[in-house]
Coordinates of C-alpha atoms and ligand atoms in Angstrom, one line a residue:
M1 CA 57.8 -54.1 208.6
N2 CA 56.4 -51.0 206.9
A3 CA 57.7 -49.3 204.1
T4 CA 58.9 -46.2 205.9
R5 CA 61.9 -44.9 204.0
A6 CA 64.4 -44.0 206.8
L7 CA 67.4 -41.9 206.2
G8 CA 69.9 -43.3 208.5
T9 CA 70.1 -46.2 211.3
V10 CA 69.8 -46.5 215.0
Y11 CA 72.6 -47.6 217.2
L12 CA 72.0 -48.9 220.7
V13 CA 75.1 -48.7 222.3
G14 CA 76.6 -49.4 225.5
A15 CA 78.1 -46.4 227.6
G16 CA 79.6 -48.8 229.8
P17 CA 79.3 -48.4 233.7
G18 CA 80.8 -44.8 233.5
A19 CA 84.3 -44.4 232.9
P20 CA 84.5 -43.0 229.4
D21 CA 87.4 -45.4 228.7
L22 CA 85.4 -48.4 229.5
L23 CA 83.6 -47.7 226.0
T24 CA 84.5 -50.3 223.0
M25 CA 86.3 -48.9 220.3
R26 CA 83.1 -49.2 218.1
A27 CA 81.3 -47.1 220.5
V28 CA 83.7 -44.4 220.2
R29 CA 83.6 -44.3 216.3
L30 CA 80.1 -44.2 216.4
L31 CA 80.0 -41.3 219.0
E32 CA 82.3 -39.6 216.8
R33 CA 80.3 -40.2 213.6
A34 CA 76.9 -39.5 215.4
D35 CA 74.8 -36.9 214.1
I36 CA 72.4 -37.0 217.2
V37 CA 72.4 -38.8 220.4
F38 CA 70.0 -39.8 222.7
H39 CA 71.0 -40.4 226.0
D40 CA 70.6 -42.1 229.9
A41 CA 71.0 -39.4 232.6
L42 CA 73.8 -41.3 233.9
V43 CA 76.4 -41.0 230.8
H44 CA 79.3 -39.4 231.9
P45 CA 79.9 -35.9 230.5
G46 CA 83.5 -37.1 229.2
T47 CA 82.0 -39.9 227.3
L48 CA 79.4 -37.4 225.7
A49 CA 82.4 -35.5 225.1
I50 CA 83.1 -38.0 222.3
A51 CA 80.0 -37.1 220.0
A52 CA 81.6 -33.6 219.3
R53 CA 79.5 -33.0 216.2
A54 CA 75.9 -34.4 217.8
E55 CA 73.2 -32.8 219.2
L56 CA 73.0 -34.3 222.5
V57 CA 69.1 -35.3 223.6
A58 CA 69.0 -36.4 227.7
V59 CA 66.2 -39.1 227.6
G60 CA 66.9 -40.3 231.1
K61 CA 64.4 -41.7 233.3
R62 CA 65.8 -42.3 236.5
C63 CA 64.5 -45.5 238.4
G64 CA 62.4 -45.9 235.0
K65 CA 59.6 -43.7 235.2
H66 CA 56.4 -44.9 233.0
S67 CA 56.1 -46.5 229.6
T68 CA 54.7 -43.3 228.5
A69 CA 58.0 -42.0 228.5
Q70 CA 59.2 -45.1 227.0
R71 CA 57.0 -45.0 224.2
F72 CA 57.9 -40.9 223.8
I73 CA 61.9 -42.4 223.2
N74 CA 60.4 -44.8 220.9
K75 CA 59.2 -42.3 218.7
R76 CA 61.7 -40.0 218.9
L77 CA 64.4 -42.6 217.9
V78 CA 62.0 -43.4 214.7
D79 CA 61.8 -39.5 214.1
A80 CA 65.3 -38.9 214.6
A81 CA 66.1 -41.6 211.9
Q82 CA 63.7 -39.8 209.2
R83 CA 66.8 -36.5 209.6
H84 CA 69.8 -38.2 210.3
A85 CA 72.0 -40.8 209.0
V86 CA 73.8 -41.8 212.0
V87 CA 71.6 -42.1 215.2
V88 CA 73.0 -43.2 218.4
R89 CA 71.0 -44.4 221.8
L90 CA 73.4 -44.6 224.5
K91 CA 72.5 -46.3 227.3
G92 CA 74.4 -47.0 230.5
G93 CA 75.9 -50.4 230.6
D94 CA 75.2 -53.0 227.8
P95 CA 71.9 -52.0 226.1
M96 CA 70.6 -55.4 226.5
L97 CA 70.3 -55.5 230.3
F98 CA 67.8 -54.0 231.9
G99 CA 68.0 -51.2 229.7
R100 CA 64.6 -51.7 227.8
A101 CA 66.5 -52.0 224.5
Q102 CA 63.5 -54.7 223.3
E103 CA 61.2 -52.2 223.6
E104 CA 63.3 -49.6 221.2
I105 CA 64.1 -52.6 218.9
D106 CA 60.6 -53.7 218.9
A107 CA 59.5 -49.9 217.8
L108 CA 62.1 -49.5 215.2
D109 CA 61.2 -52.5 213.4
A110 CA 57.4 -51.6 213.1
A111 CA 58.4 -48.5 211.6
G112 CA 61.0 -50.1 209.5
V113 CA 64.1 -48.4 210.9
P114 CA 67.6 -50.3 210.2
W115 CA 69.0 -50.7 214.1
D116 CA 72.4 -52.0 215.3
I117 CA 73.7 -52.9 218.6
V118 CA 77.1 -52.2 220.3
P119 CA 77.6 -53.8 223.5
G120 CA 78.8 -52.3 226.8
V121 CA 80.6 -53.6 229.9
T122 CA 77.7 -53.9 232.2
A123 CA 77.8 -52.7 236.0
A124 CA 78.1 -56.5 237.4
L125 CA 81.3 -56.6 235.6
A126 CA 82.6 -53.2 236.5
A127 CA 81.4 -53.8 240.5
A128 CA 83.5 -57.3 240.1
A129 CA 86.8 -55.2 239.0
E130 CA 86.1 -53.0 241.5
V131 CA 85.8 -55.2 244.3
G132 CA 88.7 -57.1 242.7
V133 CA 87.0 -60.7 243.2
S134 CA 86.0 -62.9 240.4
L135 CA 82.1 -63.6 239.9
T136 CA 83.2 -67.5 239.0
Q137 CA 85.5 -69.4 240.9
R138 CA 86.6 -72.8 240.8
G139 CA 85.1 -74.8 243.0
V140 CA 83.1 -72.1 244.8
A141 CA 81.2 -70.2 241.9
R142 CA 80.2 -71.9 239.0
S143 CA 77.3 -69.5 238.0
V144 CA 76.3 -66.2 238.2
A145 CA 72.9 -64.4 238.0
F146 CA 71.5 -61.0 237.1
A147 CA 68.3 -59.7 238.4
T148 CA 66.3 -57.0 239.5
P149 CA 63.5 -56.7 241.9
R150 CA 62.4 -53.8 240.4
V151 CA 59.2 -53.8 238.2
G152 CA 57.9 -50.9 236.0
E153 CA 54.7 -49.3 236.9
G154 CA 51.5 -51.4 235.8
E155 CA 53.7 -54.5 235.1
Q156 CA 53.3 -57.6 237.3
A157 CA 55.6 -58.8 239.8
S158 CA 58.4 -61.1 238.9
D159 CA 59.7 -63.8 240.6
W160 CA 63.0 -62.6 240.1
V161 CA 64.4 -64.3 243.3
R162 CA 63.8 -68.0 242.3
S163 CA 66.8 -67.9 239.6
I164 CA 69.3 -65.8 241.8
A165 CA 68.7 -67.4 244.6
A166 CA 69.5 -70.9 242.9
A167 CA 73.1 -69.4 241.2
D168 CA 76.3 -69.6 243.2
S169 CA 76.8 -65.8 243.1
G170 CA 74.6 -63.2 241.9
A171 CA 74.5 -59.4 240.4
I172 CA 71.2 -57.3 241.7
Y173 CA 70.7 -54.1 239.9
M174 CA 68.1 -51.4 240.7
G175 CA 68.0 -52.9 244.3
V176 CA 69.5 -50.6 247.0
G177 CA 66.2 -48.8 247.7
Q178 CA 64.7 -52.6 248.6
A179 CA 67.5 -53.7 250.7
A180 CA 65.1 -55.5 253.5
T181 CA 62.9 -57.2 250.7
I182 CA 66.0 -58.7 248.6
A183 CA 67.3 -60.0 251.9
A184 CA 63.8 -61.3 253.1
A185 CA 63.2 -62.7 249.8
L186 CA 66.8 -64.3 249.2
I187 CA 66.8 -66.2 252.6
A188 CA 63.2 -67.1 252.0
A189 CA 64.2 -69.1 248.6
G190 CA 67.2 -70.7 251.0
K191 CA 70.1 -68.4 250.6
A192 CA 72.0 -68.5 254.0
A193 CA 71.8 -65.5 256.1
S194 CA 76.0 -65.6 256.2
T195 CA 75.7 -65.1 252.6
P196 CA 78.7 -62.6 252.2
I197 CA 77.4 -59.1 250.2
A198 CA 79.4 -56.4 249.0
V199 CA 77.5 -53.3 247.7
V200 CA 79.3 -51.2 244.8
E201 CA 78.2 -47.9 244.2
N202 CA 80.0 -46.0 241.1
A203 CA 81.8 -48.9 240.3
S204 CA 84.9 -47.7 237.4
L205 CA 84.5 -44.2 238.7
P206 CA 86.8 -42.3 240.6
Q207 CA 84.0 -41.8 243.7
A208 CA 83.5 -45.7 243.8
R209 CA 82.5 -47.2 247.0
T210 CA 82.0 -50.5 248.8
Q211 CA 80.6 -51.8 251.5
F212 CA 80.7 -55.7 252.4
L213 CA 77.8 -57.1 254.8
T214 CA 76.2 -60.5 255.3
L215 CA 72.6 -61.0 253.8
A216 CA 71.5 -61.1 257.5
Q217 CA 72.7 -57.4 257.4
L218 CA 71.8 -56.1 253.9
P219 CA 68.4 -54.7 255.4
Q220 CA 70.6 -52.4 257.6
L221 CA 71.8 -50.7 254.8
D222 CA 71.2 -47.0 254.6
A223 CA 69.7 -46.7 251.0
S224 CA 69.7 -42.5 251.4
A225 CA 73.5 -43.2 251.7
W226 CA 73.7 -44.4 248.4
S227 CA 73.0 -41.8 245.9
G228 CA 75.1 -43.4 242.9
P229 CA 74.0 -46.3 241.0
A230 CA 75.1 -49.0 243.1
T231 CA 74.4 -53.2 242.5
I232 CA 74.2 -55.8 245.3
L233 CA 76.9 -58.3 244.5
F234 CA 76.6 -61.9 246.7
G235 CA 78.7 -65.2 246.7
P236 CA 80.7 -67.3 249.0
Q237 CA 83.9 -65.6 247.1
F238 CA 83.2 -62.3 248.8
A239 CA 84.1 -63.1 252.3
S240 CA 88.3 -63.1 251.7
A241 CA 87.4 -59.4 250.2
A242 CA 85.3 -58.4 253.8
R243 CA 87.6 -59.9 255.5
A244 CA 90.6 -57.9 253.6
A245 CA 88.4 -54.5 253.8
A246 CA 87.4 -55.2 257.7
P247 CA 90.1 -52.4 259.0
G248 CA 88.5 -49.7 256.4
V249 CA 87.3 -49.6 252.8
A250 CA 89.9 -47.1 252.0
E251 CA 92.7 -49.7 252.8
T252 CA 90.7 -52.5 251.0
R253 CA 91.0 -50.0 247.8
E254 CA 94.7 -50.0 248.0
L255 CA 95.1 -53.4 248.3
Q256 CA 93.4 -53.8 245.4
Q257 CA 95.5 -51.3 243.2
A258 CA 98.5 -52.9 244.2
H259 CA 97.1 -56.0 243.3
G260 CA 95.6 -54.7 240.0
K261 CA 99.4 -53.5 239.5
R262 CA 100.8 -56.8 240.0
T263 CA 99.0 -58.5 237.6
A264 CA 98.3 -55.8 234.7
Ligands
SAH301 N1 72.3 -51.3 231.5 C1 72.4 -51.4 232.5 C2 71.8 -51.3 233.9 C3 70.8 -50.3 233.9 S1 69.8 -50.5 235.2 C4 74.1 -52.1 233.1 O1 73.9 -53.2 231.9 O2 74.8 -51.9 233.6 C5 70.6 -49.4 236.2 C6 71.4 -50.0 237.4 O3 72.6 -50.6 236.7 C7 71.9 -49.3 238.7 O4 70.7 -49.0 239.7 C8 72.9 -50.1 239.2 O5 72.1 -51.0 240.4 C9 73.4 -50.4 237.9 N2 74.6 -49.5 237.9 C10 74.8 -48.8 236.9 N3 75.8 -48.2 236.9 C11 76.7 -48.8 237.9 C12 77.8 -48.5 238.4 N4 78.8 -47.4 237.8 N5 77.9 -48.9 239.7 C13 77.5 -49.7 240.3 N6 76.2 -50.3 239.9 C14 76.0 -49.4 238.5

């Protein structure tokens, strides 16, 4: 670390999947104290409103443009810490999953800027809550993998499919635009074509939407019909939810809400 005397601390804060009331209390307290907030594009306006005294700076790169944009964000965080006591970098879901947090942490370390991490509810967990199906289930699913097929510009292709195909259930982030590729890769890696899938869009928000299909049907997913952020869940446990949804997704949501009330 070099000896830059930073005035402030940079907090990498999880904004959760969307609904402002899924923020942690620690996130809320930091947002209330924040002098400046650098936020992703998808952060809910109700969440930003909590940062009442902060300067708000949108730094969203939807679908991760290139690394120059990331380097620019890193630099802005370092600069902000020279001028402000509480700098918040607000990231969708949890900052440590598919959020390029490590690049920001490394840049802050290199500049001698203190930082801290505040976890958030990641999309996979909000999606499972939306469907009302546990990601793990005794005797059915004992392992869960989180993966993304997306690689940034200039990065090497990753062997994302091996680990997730070996897991009982999985959550695929940033995958809706590559449904056919994902289905082919999972089937080639040994997943049954009949594996149940739930695609969940805008989990935690009133406009949440779920579509049930099988791995064999996944290529039929119409990417243009999914404009919000969506996560692809798979696992044997989604079969029963799919059956319940067969008469129509709206009915499933009513069932889930009734279920939610019973167990609340
Ligand atoms: N750090 C984030 C993930 C960032 S990558 C987290 O922990 O959740 C962005 C991807 O997250 C989207 O492409 C989508 O796959 C998923 N995602 C984010 N918000 C979502 C939501 N409300 N519902 C479903 N998927 C979501």
